[in-house]
XYZ file of C-alpha atoms in Angstrom:
548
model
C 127.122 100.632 17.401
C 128.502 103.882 18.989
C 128.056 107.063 16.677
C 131.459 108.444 15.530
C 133.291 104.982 16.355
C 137.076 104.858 15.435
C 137.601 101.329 13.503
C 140.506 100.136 11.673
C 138.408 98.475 9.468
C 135.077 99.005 7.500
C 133.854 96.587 5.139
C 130.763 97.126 3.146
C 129.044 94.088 1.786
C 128.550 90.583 3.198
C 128.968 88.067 -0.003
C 131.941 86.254 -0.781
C 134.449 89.315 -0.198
C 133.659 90.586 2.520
C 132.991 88.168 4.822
C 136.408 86.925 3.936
C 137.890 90.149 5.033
C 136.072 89.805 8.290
C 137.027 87.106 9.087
C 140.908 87.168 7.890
C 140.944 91.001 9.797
C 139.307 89.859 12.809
C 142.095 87.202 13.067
C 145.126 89.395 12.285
C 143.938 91.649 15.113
C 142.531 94.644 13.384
C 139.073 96.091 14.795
C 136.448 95.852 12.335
C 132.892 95.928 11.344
C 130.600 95.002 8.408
C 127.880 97.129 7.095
C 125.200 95.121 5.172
C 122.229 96.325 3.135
C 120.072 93.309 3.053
C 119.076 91.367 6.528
C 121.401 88.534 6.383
C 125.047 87.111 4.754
C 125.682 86.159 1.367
C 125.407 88.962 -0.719
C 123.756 88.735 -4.411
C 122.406 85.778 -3.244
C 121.042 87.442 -0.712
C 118.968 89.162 -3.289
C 118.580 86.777 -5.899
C 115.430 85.134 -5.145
C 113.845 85.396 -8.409
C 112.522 81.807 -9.685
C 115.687 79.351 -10.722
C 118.109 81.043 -9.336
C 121.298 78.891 -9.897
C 125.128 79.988 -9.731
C 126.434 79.050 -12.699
C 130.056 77.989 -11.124
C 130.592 74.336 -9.898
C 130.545 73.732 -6.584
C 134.029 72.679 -6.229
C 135.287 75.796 -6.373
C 132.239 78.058 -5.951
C 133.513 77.968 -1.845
C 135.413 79.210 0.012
C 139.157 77.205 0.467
C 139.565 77.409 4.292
C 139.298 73.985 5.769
C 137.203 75.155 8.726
C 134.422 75.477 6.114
C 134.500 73.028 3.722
C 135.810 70.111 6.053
C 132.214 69.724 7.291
C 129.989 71.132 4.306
C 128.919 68.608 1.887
C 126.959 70.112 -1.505
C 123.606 68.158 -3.354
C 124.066 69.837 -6.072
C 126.903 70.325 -8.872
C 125.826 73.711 -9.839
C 123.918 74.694 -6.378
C 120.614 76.763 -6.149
C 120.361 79.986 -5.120
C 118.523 77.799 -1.443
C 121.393 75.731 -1.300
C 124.051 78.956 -1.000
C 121.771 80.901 1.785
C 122.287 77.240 3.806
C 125.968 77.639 2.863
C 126.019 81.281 4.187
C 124.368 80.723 6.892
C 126.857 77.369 7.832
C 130.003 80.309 7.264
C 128.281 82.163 9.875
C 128.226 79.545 12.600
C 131.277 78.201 11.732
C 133.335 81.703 11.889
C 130.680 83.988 14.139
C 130.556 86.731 12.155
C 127.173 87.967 12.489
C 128.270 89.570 15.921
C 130.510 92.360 13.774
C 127.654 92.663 11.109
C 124.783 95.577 11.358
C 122.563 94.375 9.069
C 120.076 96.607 7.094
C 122.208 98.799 7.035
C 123.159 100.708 3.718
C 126.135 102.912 3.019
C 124.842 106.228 1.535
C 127.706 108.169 1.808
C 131.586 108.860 2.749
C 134.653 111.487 2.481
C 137.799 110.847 3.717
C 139.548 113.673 5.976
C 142.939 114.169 4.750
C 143.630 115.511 8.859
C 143.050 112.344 10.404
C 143.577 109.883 7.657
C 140.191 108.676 8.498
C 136.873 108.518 6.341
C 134.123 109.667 7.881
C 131.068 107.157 5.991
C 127.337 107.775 6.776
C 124.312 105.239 6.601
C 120.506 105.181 5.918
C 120.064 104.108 9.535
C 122.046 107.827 10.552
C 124.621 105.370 12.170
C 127.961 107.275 11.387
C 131.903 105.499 11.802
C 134.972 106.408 11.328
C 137.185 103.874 9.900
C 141.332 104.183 8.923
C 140.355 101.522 6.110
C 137.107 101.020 4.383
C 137.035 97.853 2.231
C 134.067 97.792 -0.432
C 133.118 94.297 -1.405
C 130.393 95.406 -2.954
C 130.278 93.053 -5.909
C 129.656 94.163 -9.491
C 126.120 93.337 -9.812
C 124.268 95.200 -6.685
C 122.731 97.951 -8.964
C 119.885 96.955 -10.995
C 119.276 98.262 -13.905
C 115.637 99.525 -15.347
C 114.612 99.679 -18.791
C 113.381 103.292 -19.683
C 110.013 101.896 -21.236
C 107.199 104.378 -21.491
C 104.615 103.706 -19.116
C 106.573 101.422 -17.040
C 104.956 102.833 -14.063
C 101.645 102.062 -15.195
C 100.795 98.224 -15.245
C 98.567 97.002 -13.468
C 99.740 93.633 -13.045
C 102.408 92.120 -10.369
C 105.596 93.985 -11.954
C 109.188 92.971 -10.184
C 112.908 93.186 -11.430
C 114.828 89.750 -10.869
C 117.179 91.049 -8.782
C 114.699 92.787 -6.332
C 112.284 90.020 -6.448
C 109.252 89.263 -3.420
C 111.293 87.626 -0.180
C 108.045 85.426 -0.063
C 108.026 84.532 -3.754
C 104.992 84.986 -6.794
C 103.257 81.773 -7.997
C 103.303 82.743 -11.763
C 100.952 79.139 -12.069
C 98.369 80.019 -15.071
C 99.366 83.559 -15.350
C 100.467 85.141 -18.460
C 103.654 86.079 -18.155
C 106.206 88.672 -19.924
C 109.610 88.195 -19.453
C 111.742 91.321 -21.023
C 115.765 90.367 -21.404
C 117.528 86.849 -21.886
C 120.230 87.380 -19.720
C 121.367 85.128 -17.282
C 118.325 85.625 -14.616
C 116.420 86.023 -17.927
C 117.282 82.214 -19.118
C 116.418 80.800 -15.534
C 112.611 82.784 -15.007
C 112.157 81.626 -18.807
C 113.301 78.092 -17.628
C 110.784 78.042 -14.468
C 108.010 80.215 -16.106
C 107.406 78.004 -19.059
C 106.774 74.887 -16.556
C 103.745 76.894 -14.948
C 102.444 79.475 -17.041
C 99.651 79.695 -19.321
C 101.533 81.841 -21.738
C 105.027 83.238 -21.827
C 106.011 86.019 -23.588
C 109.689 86.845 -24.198
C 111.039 90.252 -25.258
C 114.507 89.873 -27.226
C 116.913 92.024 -27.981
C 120.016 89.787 -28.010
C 119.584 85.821 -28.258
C 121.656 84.221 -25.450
C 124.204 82.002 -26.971
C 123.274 79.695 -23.846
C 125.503 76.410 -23.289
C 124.101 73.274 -21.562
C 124.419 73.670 -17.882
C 124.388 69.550 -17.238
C 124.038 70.051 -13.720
C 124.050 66.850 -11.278
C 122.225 66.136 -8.458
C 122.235 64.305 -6.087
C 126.109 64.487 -5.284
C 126.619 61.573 -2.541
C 128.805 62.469 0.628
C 130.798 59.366 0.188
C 132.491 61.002 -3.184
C 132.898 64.070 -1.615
C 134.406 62.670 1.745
C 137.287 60.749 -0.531
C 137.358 64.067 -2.862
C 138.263 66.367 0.340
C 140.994 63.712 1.399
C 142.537 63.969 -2.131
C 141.777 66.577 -4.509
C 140.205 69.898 -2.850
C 143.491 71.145 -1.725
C 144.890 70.444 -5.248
C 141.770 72.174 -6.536
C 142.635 75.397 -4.484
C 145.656 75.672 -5.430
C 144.859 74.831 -9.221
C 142.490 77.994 -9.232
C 145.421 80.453 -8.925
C 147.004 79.276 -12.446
C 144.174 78.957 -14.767
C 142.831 82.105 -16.441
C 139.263 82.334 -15.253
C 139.966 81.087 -11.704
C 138.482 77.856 -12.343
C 139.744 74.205 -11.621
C 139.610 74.144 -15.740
C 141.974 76.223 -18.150
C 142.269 77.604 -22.030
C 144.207 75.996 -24.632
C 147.328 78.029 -25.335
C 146.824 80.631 -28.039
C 147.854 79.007 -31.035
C 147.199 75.559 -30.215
C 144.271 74.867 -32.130
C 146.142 75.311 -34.686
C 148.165 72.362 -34.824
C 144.970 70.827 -34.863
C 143.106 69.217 -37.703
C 139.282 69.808 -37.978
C 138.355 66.747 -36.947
C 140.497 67.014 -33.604
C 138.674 70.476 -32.955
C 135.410 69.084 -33.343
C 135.987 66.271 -31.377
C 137.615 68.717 -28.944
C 134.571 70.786 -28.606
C 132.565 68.173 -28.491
C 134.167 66.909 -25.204
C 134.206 70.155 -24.246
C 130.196 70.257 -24.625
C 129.423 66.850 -22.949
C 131.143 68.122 -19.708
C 128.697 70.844 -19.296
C 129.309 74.533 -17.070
C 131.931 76.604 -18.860
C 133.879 74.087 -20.108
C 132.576 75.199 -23.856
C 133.577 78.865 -23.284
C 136.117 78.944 -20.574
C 137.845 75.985 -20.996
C 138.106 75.624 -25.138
C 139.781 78.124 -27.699
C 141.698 80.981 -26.540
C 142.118 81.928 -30.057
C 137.787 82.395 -29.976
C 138.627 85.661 -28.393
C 140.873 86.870 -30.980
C 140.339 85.272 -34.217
C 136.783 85.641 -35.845
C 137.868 82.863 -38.134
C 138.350 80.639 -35.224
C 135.107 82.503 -33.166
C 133.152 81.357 -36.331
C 134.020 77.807 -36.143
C 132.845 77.596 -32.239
C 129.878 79.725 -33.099
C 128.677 76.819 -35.897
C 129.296 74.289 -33.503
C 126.837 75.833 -30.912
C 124.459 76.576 -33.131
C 124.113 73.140 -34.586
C 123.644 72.069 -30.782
C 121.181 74.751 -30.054
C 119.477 73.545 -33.815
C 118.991 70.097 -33.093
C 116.804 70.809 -29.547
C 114.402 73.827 -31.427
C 111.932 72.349 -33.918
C 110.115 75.579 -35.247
C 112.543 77.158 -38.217
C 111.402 80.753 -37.143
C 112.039 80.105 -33.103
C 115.558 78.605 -34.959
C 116.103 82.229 -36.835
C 115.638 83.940 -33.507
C 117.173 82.035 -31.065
C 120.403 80.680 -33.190
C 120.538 83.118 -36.275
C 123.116 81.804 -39.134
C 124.734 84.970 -38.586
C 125.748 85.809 -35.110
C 124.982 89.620 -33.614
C 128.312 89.123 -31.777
C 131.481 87.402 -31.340
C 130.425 84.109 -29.263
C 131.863 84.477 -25.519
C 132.404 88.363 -26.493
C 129.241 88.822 -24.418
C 128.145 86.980 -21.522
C 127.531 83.068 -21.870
C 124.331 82.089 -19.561
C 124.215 77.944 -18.577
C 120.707 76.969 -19.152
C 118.763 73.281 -18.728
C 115.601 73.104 -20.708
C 115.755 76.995 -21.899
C 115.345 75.834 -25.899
C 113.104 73.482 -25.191
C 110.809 76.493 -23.901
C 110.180 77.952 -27.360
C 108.845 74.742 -28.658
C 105.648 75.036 -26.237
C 102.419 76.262 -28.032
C 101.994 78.843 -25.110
C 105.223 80.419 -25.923
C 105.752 83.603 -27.867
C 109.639 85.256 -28.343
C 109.150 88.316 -29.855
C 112.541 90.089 -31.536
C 112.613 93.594 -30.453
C 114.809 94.539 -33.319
C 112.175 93.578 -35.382
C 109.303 94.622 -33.548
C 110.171 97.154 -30.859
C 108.540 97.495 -27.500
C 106.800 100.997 -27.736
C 105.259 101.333 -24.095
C 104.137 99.736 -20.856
C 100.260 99.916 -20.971
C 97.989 99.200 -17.806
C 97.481 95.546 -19.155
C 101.048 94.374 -20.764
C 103.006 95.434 -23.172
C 102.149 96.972 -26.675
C 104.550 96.990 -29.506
C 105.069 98.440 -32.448
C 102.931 96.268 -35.095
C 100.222 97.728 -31.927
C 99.960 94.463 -30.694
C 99.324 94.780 -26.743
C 100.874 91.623 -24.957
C 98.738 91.193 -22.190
C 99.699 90.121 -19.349
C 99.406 89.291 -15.087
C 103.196 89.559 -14.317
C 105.993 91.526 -16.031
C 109.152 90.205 -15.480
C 112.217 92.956 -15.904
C 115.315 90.439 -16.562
C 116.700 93.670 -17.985
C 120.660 93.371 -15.476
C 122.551 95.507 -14.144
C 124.533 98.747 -13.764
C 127.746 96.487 -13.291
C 131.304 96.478 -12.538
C 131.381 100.396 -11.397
C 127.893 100.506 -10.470
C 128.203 99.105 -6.989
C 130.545 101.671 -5.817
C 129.288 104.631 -7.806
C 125.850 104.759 -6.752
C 127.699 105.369 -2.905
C 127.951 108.928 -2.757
C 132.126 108.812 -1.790
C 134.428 111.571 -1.705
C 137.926 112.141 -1.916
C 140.407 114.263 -0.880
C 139.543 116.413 -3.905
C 135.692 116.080 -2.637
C 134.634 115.006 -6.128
C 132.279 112.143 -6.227
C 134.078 109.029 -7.630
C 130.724 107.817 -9.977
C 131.398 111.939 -11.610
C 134.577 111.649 -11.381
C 134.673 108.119 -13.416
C 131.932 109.620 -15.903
C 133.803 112.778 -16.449
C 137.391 111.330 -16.898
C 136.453 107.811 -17.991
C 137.337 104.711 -15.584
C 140.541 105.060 -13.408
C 142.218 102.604 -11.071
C 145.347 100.924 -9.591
C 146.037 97.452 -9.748
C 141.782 96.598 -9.935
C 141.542 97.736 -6.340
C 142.381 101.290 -5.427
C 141.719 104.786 -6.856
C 144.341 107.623 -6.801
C 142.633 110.343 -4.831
C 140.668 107.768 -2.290
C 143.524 107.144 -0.026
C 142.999 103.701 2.364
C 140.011 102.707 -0.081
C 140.001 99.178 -1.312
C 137.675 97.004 -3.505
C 138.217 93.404 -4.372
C 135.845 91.925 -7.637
C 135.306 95.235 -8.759
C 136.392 98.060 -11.498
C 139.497 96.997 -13.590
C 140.342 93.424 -11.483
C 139.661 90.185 -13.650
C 135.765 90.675 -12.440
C 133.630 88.913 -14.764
C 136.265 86.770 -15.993
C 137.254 85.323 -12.576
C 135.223 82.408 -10.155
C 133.763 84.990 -7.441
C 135.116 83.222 -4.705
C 138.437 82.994 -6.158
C 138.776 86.587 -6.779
C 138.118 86.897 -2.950
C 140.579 85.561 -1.574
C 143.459 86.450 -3.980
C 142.502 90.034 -4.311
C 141.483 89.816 -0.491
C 144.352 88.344 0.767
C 146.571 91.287 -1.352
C 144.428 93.666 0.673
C 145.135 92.170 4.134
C 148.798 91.431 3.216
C 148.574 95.345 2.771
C 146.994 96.469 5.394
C 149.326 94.300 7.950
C 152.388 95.971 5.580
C 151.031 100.061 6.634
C 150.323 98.553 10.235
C 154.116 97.170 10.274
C 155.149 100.186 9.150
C 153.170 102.804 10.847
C 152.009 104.337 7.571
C 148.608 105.781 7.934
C 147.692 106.340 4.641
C 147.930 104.740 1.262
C 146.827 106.475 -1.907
C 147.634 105.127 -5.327
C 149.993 107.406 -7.729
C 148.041 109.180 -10.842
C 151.381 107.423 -13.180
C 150.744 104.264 -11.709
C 146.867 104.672 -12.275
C 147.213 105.818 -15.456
C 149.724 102.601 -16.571
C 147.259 100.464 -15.379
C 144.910 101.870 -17.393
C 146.891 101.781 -20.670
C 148.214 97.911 -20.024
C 144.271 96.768 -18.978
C 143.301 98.566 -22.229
C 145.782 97.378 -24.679
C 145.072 94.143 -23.456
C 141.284 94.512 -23.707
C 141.706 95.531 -27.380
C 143.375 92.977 -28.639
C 140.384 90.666 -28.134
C 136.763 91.164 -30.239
C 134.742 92.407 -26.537
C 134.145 95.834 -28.374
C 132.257 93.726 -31.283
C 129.888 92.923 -28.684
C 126.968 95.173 -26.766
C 127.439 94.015 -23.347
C 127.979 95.233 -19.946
C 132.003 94.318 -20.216
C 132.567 97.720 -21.846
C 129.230 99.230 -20.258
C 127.327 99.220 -23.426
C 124.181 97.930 -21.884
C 123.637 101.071 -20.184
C 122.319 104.094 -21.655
C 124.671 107.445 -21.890
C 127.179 105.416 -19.949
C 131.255 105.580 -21.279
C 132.223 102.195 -23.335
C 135.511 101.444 -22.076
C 137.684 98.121 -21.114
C 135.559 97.419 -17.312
C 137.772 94.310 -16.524
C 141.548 93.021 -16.961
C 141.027 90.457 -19.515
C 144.848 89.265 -19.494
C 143.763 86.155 -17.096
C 144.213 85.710 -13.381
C 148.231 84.077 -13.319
C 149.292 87.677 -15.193
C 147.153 89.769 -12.617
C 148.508 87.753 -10.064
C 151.965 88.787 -10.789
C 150.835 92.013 -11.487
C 149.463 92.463 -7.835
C 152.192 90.765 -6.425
C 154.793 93.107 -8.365
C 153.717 95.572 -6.369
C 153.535 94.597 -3.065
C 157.082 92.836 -3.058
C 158.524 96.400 -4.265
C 156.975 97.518 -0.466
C 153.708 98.570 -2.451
C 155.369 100.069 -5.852
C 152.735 102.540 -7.629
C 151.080 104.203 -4.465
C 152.327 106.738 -1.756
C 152.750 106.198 1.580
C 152.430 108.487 4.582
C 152.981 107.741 8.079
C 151.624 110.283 11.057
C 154.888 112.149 11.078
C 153.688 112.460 7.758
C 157.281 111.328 6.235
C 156.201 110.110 2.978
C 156.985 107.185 0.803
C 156.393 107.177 -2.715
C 157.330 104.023 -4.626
């Protein structure tokens, strides 16, 4: 690529989002490329290679809904492998020939915008250098790992690797002793794989996962799937725009459960259970999120669940205390398969940080603080991620002010428009990031409806001939208020998690997502673009301004 080329166009990231966007641009004529940091498509699974890695949405609608793609792609798998999705990625590819408008390996260090030319000028670790009108980060919200400030972590000796920056060729962990630190979602599936092959397993944890039964189903015969395409898929797409997490699945109303007798509820829940996935969390009690009277009753149930399949009462204490340390679904749910039945192997030790704290990182494992020293071949750091406004912060981008938007977010606290823009970073966009429905939305869902709002926008300034689109600081700041009122209403702030950015040291806890569900952000969005892009500023090269 040419040094200093003009684009319309640059996306940054190559999962779900933004090869979307390349492909939607590339058809509504804009000129566009795709900067990617790893060496092929698909984004955090691009990455995740660590042992089990699973997506934890079914495949039906953990895809994208353009008939191109899935009119010839047939799944094994209900919940498909982290394999499965690199074949998928690789079948988008083919199908759309993107890979010709992709530089690979190539990471985004650094940009400004130049209020002169309406252009931002964004730099690379490979000293390539473009100049695009738009730049489009679909970045995700989990590209920035997170490490655990241990002392000594430098130190072991043994084979030490993060989950999400795990060996492309793999580590056999067959009759090693292994320490796993977090029980997070990558947590529960290294547990799941490293209790099959190693001679002992230690776990480090801080929070137990309140885990739900994954049931996952394989194989899935191309015969069901051929007759499912004919009838249901396009139902299915559509269904994901009305239900609040994105899913093919939904809430009950608030209120409903109770016009509900006990017994209904349990049997209820227990349906709920048997169908596996989220269907337990994300497709139950709406009132869980509100009412700790109601979050109580759910919590019982899964703990009687989790009771029945862990025989030793002390693994029982840890794993599925009588009292909960948070709200159940207030932090994130992991789907597991045989994760309990772990802790009932004689090679397995969970030790309770809270309890008995990890003090350092020696050369041979990990000592704590009754001076026990865990030894150990591999360390494991299942220890997350730096999410939601990590991915974009940790790119050194400027705007017109020149402030850095990761200071100016830790100085002034999260600001954004609509989930997608920032007032000050004219003719930025980010879809599945900062202050969208993020964590509470299917990924692939959340690409296409926040993406095609993007596009819709983009072919709206183009129309026009505004060259530059910067979000109002009233708009910004009544987003803010509305996503936060929202967020308080529920019990996230009784939890420690990475929704409010808890999980990172120093960092601001605030209201990361818009928790109101994906029909009311929907409208939101779409509010705002039928009122010719309400809340933001438009300037055209006359530089006649519009602000609405």
């Amino acid at each position: 690529m040419a040094e200093h080329q003009n684009l319309d166009v640059l996306i940054v990231g190559a999962g779900f989002s933004g090869v979307y966007q390349l492909h939607k641009l590339r058809k509504a004529g804009f000129s566009v490329k795709l900067f990617e940091a790893g060496s092929d498509l698909g984004g955090i699974w691009y990455w995740n290679r660590y042992p089990g890695a699973r997506v934890d949405s079914e495949y039906l609608i953990y895809q994208l809904s353009l008939e191109e793609l899935w009119g010839d792609w047939n799944w094994t798998e209900k919940f498909p492998s982290r394999q499965e999705l690199v074949k998928y990625f690789k079948y988008v590819d083919k199908k759309l020939d993107l890979s010709c408008d992709i530089s690979f390996d190539t990471r985004v260090t650094s940009a400004s915008f130049d209020t002169n030319t309406n252009r931002w000028s964004v730099f690379t670790n490979t000293r390539v250098t473009v100049k695009p009108h738009f730049m489009v980060l679909c970045t995700g919200y989990a590209s920035k790992p997170l490490f655990p400030d241990i002392p000594g972590l430098g130190t072991f000796q043994g084979a030490m690797h993060h989950t999400s920056l795990w060996p492309e060729d793999g580590l056999d962990m067959t009759g090693k002793r292994v320490g796993i630190i977090g029980t997070g979602a990558s947590g529960v599936q290294t547990i799941q794989e490293a209790g099959l092959v190693a001679a002992h397993l230690t776990v480090f944890q801080r929070t137990p996962n309140t885990a739900v039964a994954m049931m996952n189903e394989r194989p899935i015969s191309v015969a069901m799937q051929t007759k499912m395409k004919e009838e249901i898929y396009p139902v299915i797409f559509k269904r994901r725009e009305q239900t609040f997490t994105g899913a093919h699945y939904d809430l009950l109303p608030l209120g409903k459960l109770y016009d509900m007798s006990p017994e209904e509820r349990y049997l209820f829940m227990d349906e709920s259970w048997k169908q596996g996935g989220f269907h337990f969390w994300l497709g139950s009690f709406s009132d869980m999120f509100f009412d700790q009277k109601v979050n109580d009753e759910v919590y019982a149930f899964w703990r009687k669940k989790v009771l029945e399949r862990v025989r030793d009462p002390e693994m029982q204490r840890k794993l599925a205390p009588e009292k909960p340390q948070h709200p159940f679904g207030a932090k994130r749910v992991s789907l597991e398969q045989w994760y309990y039945e772990v802790f009932n192997q004689p090679n397995v030790d969970l030790i309770d940080i809270n309890e008995n704290p990890i003090v350092e990182i020696t050369p041979k494992g990990v000592k704590t603080q009754d001076g026990m020293v865990h030894e150990l071949d591999v360390l494991v750091l299942a220890t997350g991620f730096d999410a939601i406004t990590g991915s974009i912060s940790q790119i050194d981008i400027k705007g017109m002010d020149g402030v850095a938007i990761g200071d100016m977010w830790k100085q002034r606290g999260l600001s954004t428009y609509l989930g997608m823009t920032v007032t000050g970073y004219p003719n930025m966009f980010f879809p599945y990031g900062p202050h969208g429905p993020t964590a509470f939305c299917n990924g692939p869902t959340c690409a296409e409806i926040q993406g095609n709002w993007i596009i819709d926008c983009l072919l709206y300034l183009r129309q026009h001939n505004y060259s530059r689109i910067d979000a109002t600081s009233e708009a910004s700041e009544a987003w803010v208020k509305r996503l936060t009122d929202i967020f308080s209403k529920g019990l996230w702030y009784h939890a420690k998690s990475w929704y409010t950015g808890a999980n990172v040291p120093g960092k601001r806890l605030e209201s990361l997502n818009f928790t109101g569900g994906l029909p009311l952000y929907i409208d939101l969005i779409q509010e705002s673009a039928r009122g010719g892009y309400a809340g933001f500023t438009l300037t055209s090269d006359t530089d006649t301004r519009a602000r609405l």
